[in-house]
Amino acid sequence: LQGEFVPQFQITQPTSTNTWLGQGWTNNRIFINATVTVNNSFSFTNCDLNFGPLGRILVVTNGHLTSTNTDYFSCGSVTGWPGIRVDGGGMLSFTDGNRVQDAQIAIDIASSSPIIITGNTFDRNDVGINAFLVQANAFIVGNTFDCTSNTYTGQRSAAGVRTKKAVITLGTAAANDVNMKNIFRNQVRAIDILPASTVSIYYVDISCSSEVGLYAEGSNVFFNAIPF
């Protein structure tokens, strides 16, 4: 499908979703090679989004991006695409079958507003989810972090989840249900916890195909249930 991608729309200049007609796109194929700023409530449903090296999504204050069953990828980029960043005050509901590939950072959390990331696949990204300098109000459950082939760097994914100077929870106490576990495969570091972070980890499934399951440096890590 991606190799035969023919867009219905192309976005090559910076734009904001509050200037678009309607509050969402459904069943569209879109090429994006500029910053799309989400500054209202906007949704992607059953879409295919192909990003050029300058294409990214930025969710800002008063913005709420909802995404369901949508593919985010880059065809043949040697640098990847920057990914989705949620800035202070921005909200994200990323659920039910989204797939993100080929990103430098698939989802970059810099907001303490509610963020829901459940039931998605992160594949061939350098980093799946990143949290830096934030106390994240995030529900991250039931996702798969994989690297089915090398990333744009020519290497495996550096990390499924990475934190630095952040407070974040991965999983939920109810995640002994196999469908609610976060699953990590084929990463250099499945969970990469860098200094001054506080991370609570509930049930996860980390395969031995990752070089390092959990790396933690100068941080507080709490296992609230059997993690492996």
Tab-separated table of C-alpha atoms in Angstrom:
chain	number	residue	atom	x	y	z
A	1	LEU	CA	0.000	0.000	0.000
A	2	GLN	CA	2.717	2.494	0.992
A	3	GLY	CA	4.759	1.784	-2.143
A	4	GLU	CA	1.716	2.615	-4.274
A	5	PHE	CA	0.772	5.704	-2.314
A	6	VAL	CA	-1.139	8.251	-4.376
A	7	PRO	CA	-2.266	11.192	-2.213
A	8	GLN	CA	-5.662	12.810	-2.451
A	9	PHE	CA	-4.268	15.922	-0.736
A	10	GLN	CA	-0.795	17.420	-0.339
A	11	ILE	CA	0.292	19.775	2.449
A	12	THR	CA	3.611	21.477	1.661
A	13	GLN	CA	3.211	24.766	3.558
A	14	PRO	CA	2.793	25.249	7.334
A	15	THR	CA	-0.884	25.187	8.256
A	16	SER	CA	-3.236	25.045	11.253
A	17	THR	CA	-6.233	22.764	11.598
A	18	ASN	CA	-8.532	25.587	12.730
A	19	THR	CA	-8.314	26.980	9.181
A	20	TRP	CA	-9.603	23.730	7.649
A	21	LEU	CA	-13.234	22.946	6.978
A	22	GLY	CA	-14.704	20.461	9.439
A	23	GLN	CA	-13.143	18.906	12.522
A	24	GLY	CA	-11.555	15.832	11.019
A	25	TRP	CA	-10.595	13.752	8.022
A	26	THR	CA	-11.800	10.209	7.368
A	27	ASN	CA	-10.616	7.702	4.743
A	28	ASN	CA	-8.128	10.144	3.184
A	29	ARG	CA	-4.613	9.690	1.781
A	30	ILE	CA	-2.505	12.746	2.571
A	31	PHE	CA	1.112	13.718	1.851
A	32	ILE	CA	2.543	16.115	4.454
A	33	ASN	CA	5.886	17.908	4.138
A	34	ALA	CA	5.379	20.861	6.495
A	35	THR	CA	4.260	21.493	10.061
A	36	VAL	CA	0.577	20.845	10.720
A	37	THR	CA	-0.375	22.648	13.943
A	38	VAL	CA	-3.403	21.220	15.751
A	39	ASN	CA	-4.947	24.150	17.653
A	40	ASN	CA	-8.550	22.936	17.898
A	41	SER	CA	-10.293	19.562	18.225
A	42	PHE	CA	-9.353	17.582	15.141
A	43	SER	CA	-9.342	13.917	14.179
A	44	PHE	CA	-7.843	11.479	11.704
A	45	THR	CA	-9.867	8.302	11.179
A	46	ASN	CA	-8.875	5.478	8.818
A	47	CYS	CA	-6.353	7.715	7.041
A	48	ASP	CA	-2.959	7.093	5.430
A	49	LEU	CA	-0.523	9.932	6.153
A	50	ASN	CA	2.773	9.944	4.261
A	51	PHE	CA	5.334	12.407	5.647
A	52	GLY	CA	8.258	14.024	3.892
A	53	PRO	CA	11.382	14.954	5.879
A	54	LEU	CA	9.830	18.305	6.922
A	55	GLY	CA	6.422	16.889	7.750
A	56	ARG	CA	5.337	16.813	11.368
A	57	ILE	CA	2.284	17.288	13.590
A	58	LEU	CA	2.424	19.764	16.478
A	59	VAL	CA	-0.405	19.757	19.039
A	60	VAL	CA	-0.522	23.019	21.004
A	61	THR	CA	-2.642	24.684	23.698
A	62	ASN	CA	-6.381	24.339	22.919
A	63	GLY	CA	-5.521	21.572	20.475
A	64	HIS	CA	-6.837	18.028	20.857
A	65	LEU	CA	-5.814	15.482	18.252
A	66	THR	CA	-7.841	12.283	18.083
A	67	SER	CA	-6.498	9.490	15.895
A	68	THR	CA	-8.040	6.097	15.182
A	69	ASN	CA	-6.887	3.344	12.828
A	70	THR	CA	-4.568	5.684	10.907
A	71	ASP	CA	-1.147	4.951	9.407
A	72	TYR	CA	1.673	7.486	9.804
A	73	PHE	CA	4.781	6.736	7.738
A	74	SER	CA	7.449	8.068	5.392
A	75	CYS	CA	8.186	6.466	2.020
A	76	GLY	CA	11.902	6.116	1.445
A	77	SER	CA	13.118	9.058	3.556
A	78	VAL	CA	16.782	8.806	4.551
A	79	THR	CA	16.205	11.089	7.557
A	80	GLY	CA	12.829	9.839	8.747
A	81	TRP	CA	10.111	12.351	9.651
A	82	PRO	CA	10.080	14.317	12.934
A	83	GLY	CA	6.883	12.750	14.342
A	84	ILE	CA	4.037	14.028	16.528
A	85	ARG	CA	4.838	16.482	19.331
A	86	VAL	CA	2.334	17.380	22.042
A	87	ASP	CA	3.308	20.714	23.572
A	88	GLY	CA	2.150	22.279	26.840
A	89	GLY	CA	-1.660	22.401	26.984
A	90	GLY	CA	-2.099	20.101	24.001
A	91	MET	CA	-4.096	16.873	24.311
A	92	LEU	CA	-3.853	13.597	22.416
A	93	SER	CA	-6.195	10.615	22.078
A	94	PHE	CA	-4.281	8.049	20.038
A	95	THR	CA	-6.234	4.797	20.099
A	96	ASP	CA	-7.495	1.678	18.364
A	97	GLY	CA	-5.109	0.548	15.698
A	98	ASN	CA	-2.935	3.490	14.698
A	99	ARG	CA	0.458	2.572	13.267
A	100	VAL	CA	3.455	4.915	13.319
A	101	GLN	CA	6.568	4.118	11.288
A	102	ASP	CA	9.804	5.780	10.160
A	103	ALA	CA	9.730	8.640	12.700
A	104	GLN	CA	12.602	10.215	14.559
A	105	ILE	CA	10.327	10.351	17.624
A	106	ALA	CA	6.883	8.909	16.957
A	107	ILE	CA	5.177	10.732	19.861
A	108	ASP	CA	7.043	13.391	21.842
A	109	ILE	CA	5.244	14.277	25.079
A	110	ALA	CA	5.880	17.792	26.412
A	111	SER	CA	2.406	18.410	27.856
A	112	SER	CA	0.910	17.633	31.270
A	113	SER	CA	-2.615	17.700	29.815
A	114	PRO	CA	-4.407	14.341	29.334
A	115	ILE	CA	-2.795	12.008	26.817
A	116	ILE	CA	-4.188	8.580	25.913
A	117	ILE	CA	-2.072	6.172	23.870
A	118	THR	CA	-3.681	2.730	23.679
A	119	GLY	CA	-3.820	-0.162	21.250
A	120	ASN	CA	-1.299	1.094	18.676
A	121	THR	CA	1.782	-0.191	16.863
A	122	PHE	CA	5.079	1.700	16.774
A	123	ASP	CA	7.432	0.194	14.199
A	124	ARG	CA	10.796	1.212	12.700
A	125	ASN	CA	10.946	4.488	14.644
A	126	ASP	CA	14.184	5.667	16.201
A	127	VAL	CA	12.202	6.342	19.405
A	128	GLY	CA	8.576	5.329	19.930
A	129	ILE	CA	7.438	7.565	22.810
A	130	ASN	CA	9.631	10.259	24.364
A	131	ALA	CA	8.983	12.300	27.527
A	132	PHE	CA	11.366	15.109	28.465
A	133	LEU	CA	11.023	17.744	31.194
A	134	VAL	CA	7.369	16.958	31.847
A	135	GLN	CA	5.082	15.486	34.477
A	136	ALA	CA	3.012	13.499	32.048
A	137	ASN	CA	-0.679	12.834	32.590
A	138	ALA	CA	-0.525	9.914	30.187
A	139	PHE	CA	-2.372	6.591	29.891
A	140	ILE	CA	-0.053	4.339	27.876
A	141	VAL	CA	-1.505	0.843	27.625
A	142	GLY	CA	-1.719	-2.024	25.162
A	143	ASN	CA	0.786	-0.775	22.590
A	144	THR	CA	3.370	-2.741	20.610
A	145	PHE	CA	6.851	-1.298	20.033
A	146	ASP	CA	8.677	-3.214	17.313
A	147	CYS	CA	11.348	-2.865	14.651
A	148	THR	CA	10.453	-5.264	11.850
A	149	SER	CA	13.349	-3.946	9.724
A	150	ASN	CA	16.079	-1.359	10.254
A	151	THR	CA	15.041	2.250	10.769
A	152	TYR	CA	16.122	5.113	8.528
A	153	THR	CA	19.352	5.168	10.597
A	154	GLY	CA	20.256	1.713	9.286
A	155	GLN	CA	19.964	0.365	12.840
A	156	ARG	CA	17.268	-1.041	15.068
A	157	SER	CA	15.015	1.288	17.043
A	158	ALA	CA	17.030	3.025	19.748
A	159	ALA	CA	14.176	2.883	22.277
A	160	GLY	CA	10.540	1.970	22.538
A	161	VAL	CA	9.982	4.467	25.353
A	162	ARG	CA	12.554	7.040	26.500
A	163	THR	CA	12.327	9.474	29.407
A	164	LYS	CA	14.587	12.204	30.774
A	165	LYS	CA	13.754	14.540	33.653
A	166	ALA	CA	10.177	13.318	33.390
A	167	VAL	CA	7.482	11.738	35.525
A	168	ILE	CA	5.453	9.115	33.669
A	169	THR	CA	3.546	5.856	34.122
A	170	LEU	CA	3.722	2.966	31.670
A	171	GLY	CA	0.856	0.509	31.803
A	172	THR	CA	-1.911	0.042	34.330
A	173	ALA	CA	-2.656	-2.252	37.242
A	174	ALA	CA	-5.320	-3.944	35.110
A	175	ALA	CA	-2.785	-4.889	32.456
A	176	ASN	CA	-2.456	-8.545	33.510
A	177	ASP	CA	-4.929	-8.868	30.646
A	178	VAL	CA	-2.626	-9.719	27.727
A	179	ASN	CA	-4.409	-7.192	25.504
A	180	MET	CA	-3.483	-4.362	27.867
A	181	LYS	CA	0.237	-4.995	28.186
A	182	ASN	CA	2.773	-2.801	26.450
A	183	ILE	CA	4.878	-5.126	24.278
A	184	PHE	CA	8.488	-4.444	23.266
A	185	ARG	CA	10.349	-6.265	20.481
A	186	ASN	CA	13.636	-5.708	18.604
A	187	GLN	CA	14.720	-2.503	20.337
A	188	VAL	CA	18.223	-1.476	21.369
A	189	ARG	CA	16.744	-0.401	24.718
A	190	ALA	CA	13.096	-1.330	25.189
A	191	ILE	CA	12.605	1.177	28.026
A	192	ASP	CA	15.319	3.827	28.269
A	193	ILE	CA	15.155	5.844	31.507
A	194	LEU	CA	17.683	8.665	31.548
A	195	PRO	CA	18.661	10.809	34.568
A	196	ALA	CA	16.219	12.584	36.891
A	197	SER	CA	13.139	10.632	35.815
A	198	THR	CA	10.460	8.993	37.928
A	199	VAL	CA	8.856	6.093	36.082
A	200	SER	CA	6.167	3.700	37.288
A	201	ILE	CA	5.968	0.474	35.307
A	202	TYR	CA	3.056	-1.937	35.363
A	203	TYR	CA	2.763	-5.149	33.379
A	204	VAL	CA	4.878	-5.201	30.233
A	205	ASP	CA	6.102	-7.886	27.862
A	206	ILE	CA	9.735	-7.374	26.849
A	207	SER	CA	11.170	-9.889	24.410
A	208	CYS	CA	14.765	-11.074	24.555
A	209	SER	CA	15.025	-9.811	20.963
A	210	SER	CA	15.743	-6.382	22.494
A	211	GLU	CA	19.386	-5.809	23.378
A	212	VAL	CA	18.480	-4.217	26.733
A	213	GLY	CA	15.071	-4.668	28.319
A	214	LEU	CA	15.244	-1.850	30.864
A	215	TYR	CA	17.984	0.745	31.181
A	216	ALA	CA	17.808	3.194	34.093
A	217	GLU	CA	20.331	5.834	35.102
A	218	GLY	CA	20.023	8.232	38.047
A	219	SER	CA	16.251	7.823	38.245
A	220	ASN	CA	13.469	6.417	40.406
A	221	VAL	CA	11.802	3.351	38.921
A	222	PHE	CA	8.807	1.683	40.561
A	223	PHE	CA	7.569	-1.770	39.603
A	224	ASN	CA	3.928	-1.843	40.622
A	225	ALA	CA	3.381	-5.337	39.221
A	226	ILE	CA	5.566	-8.077	37.770
A	227	PRO	CA	7.008	-6.239	34.764
A	228	PHE	CA	8.562	-8.987	32.649
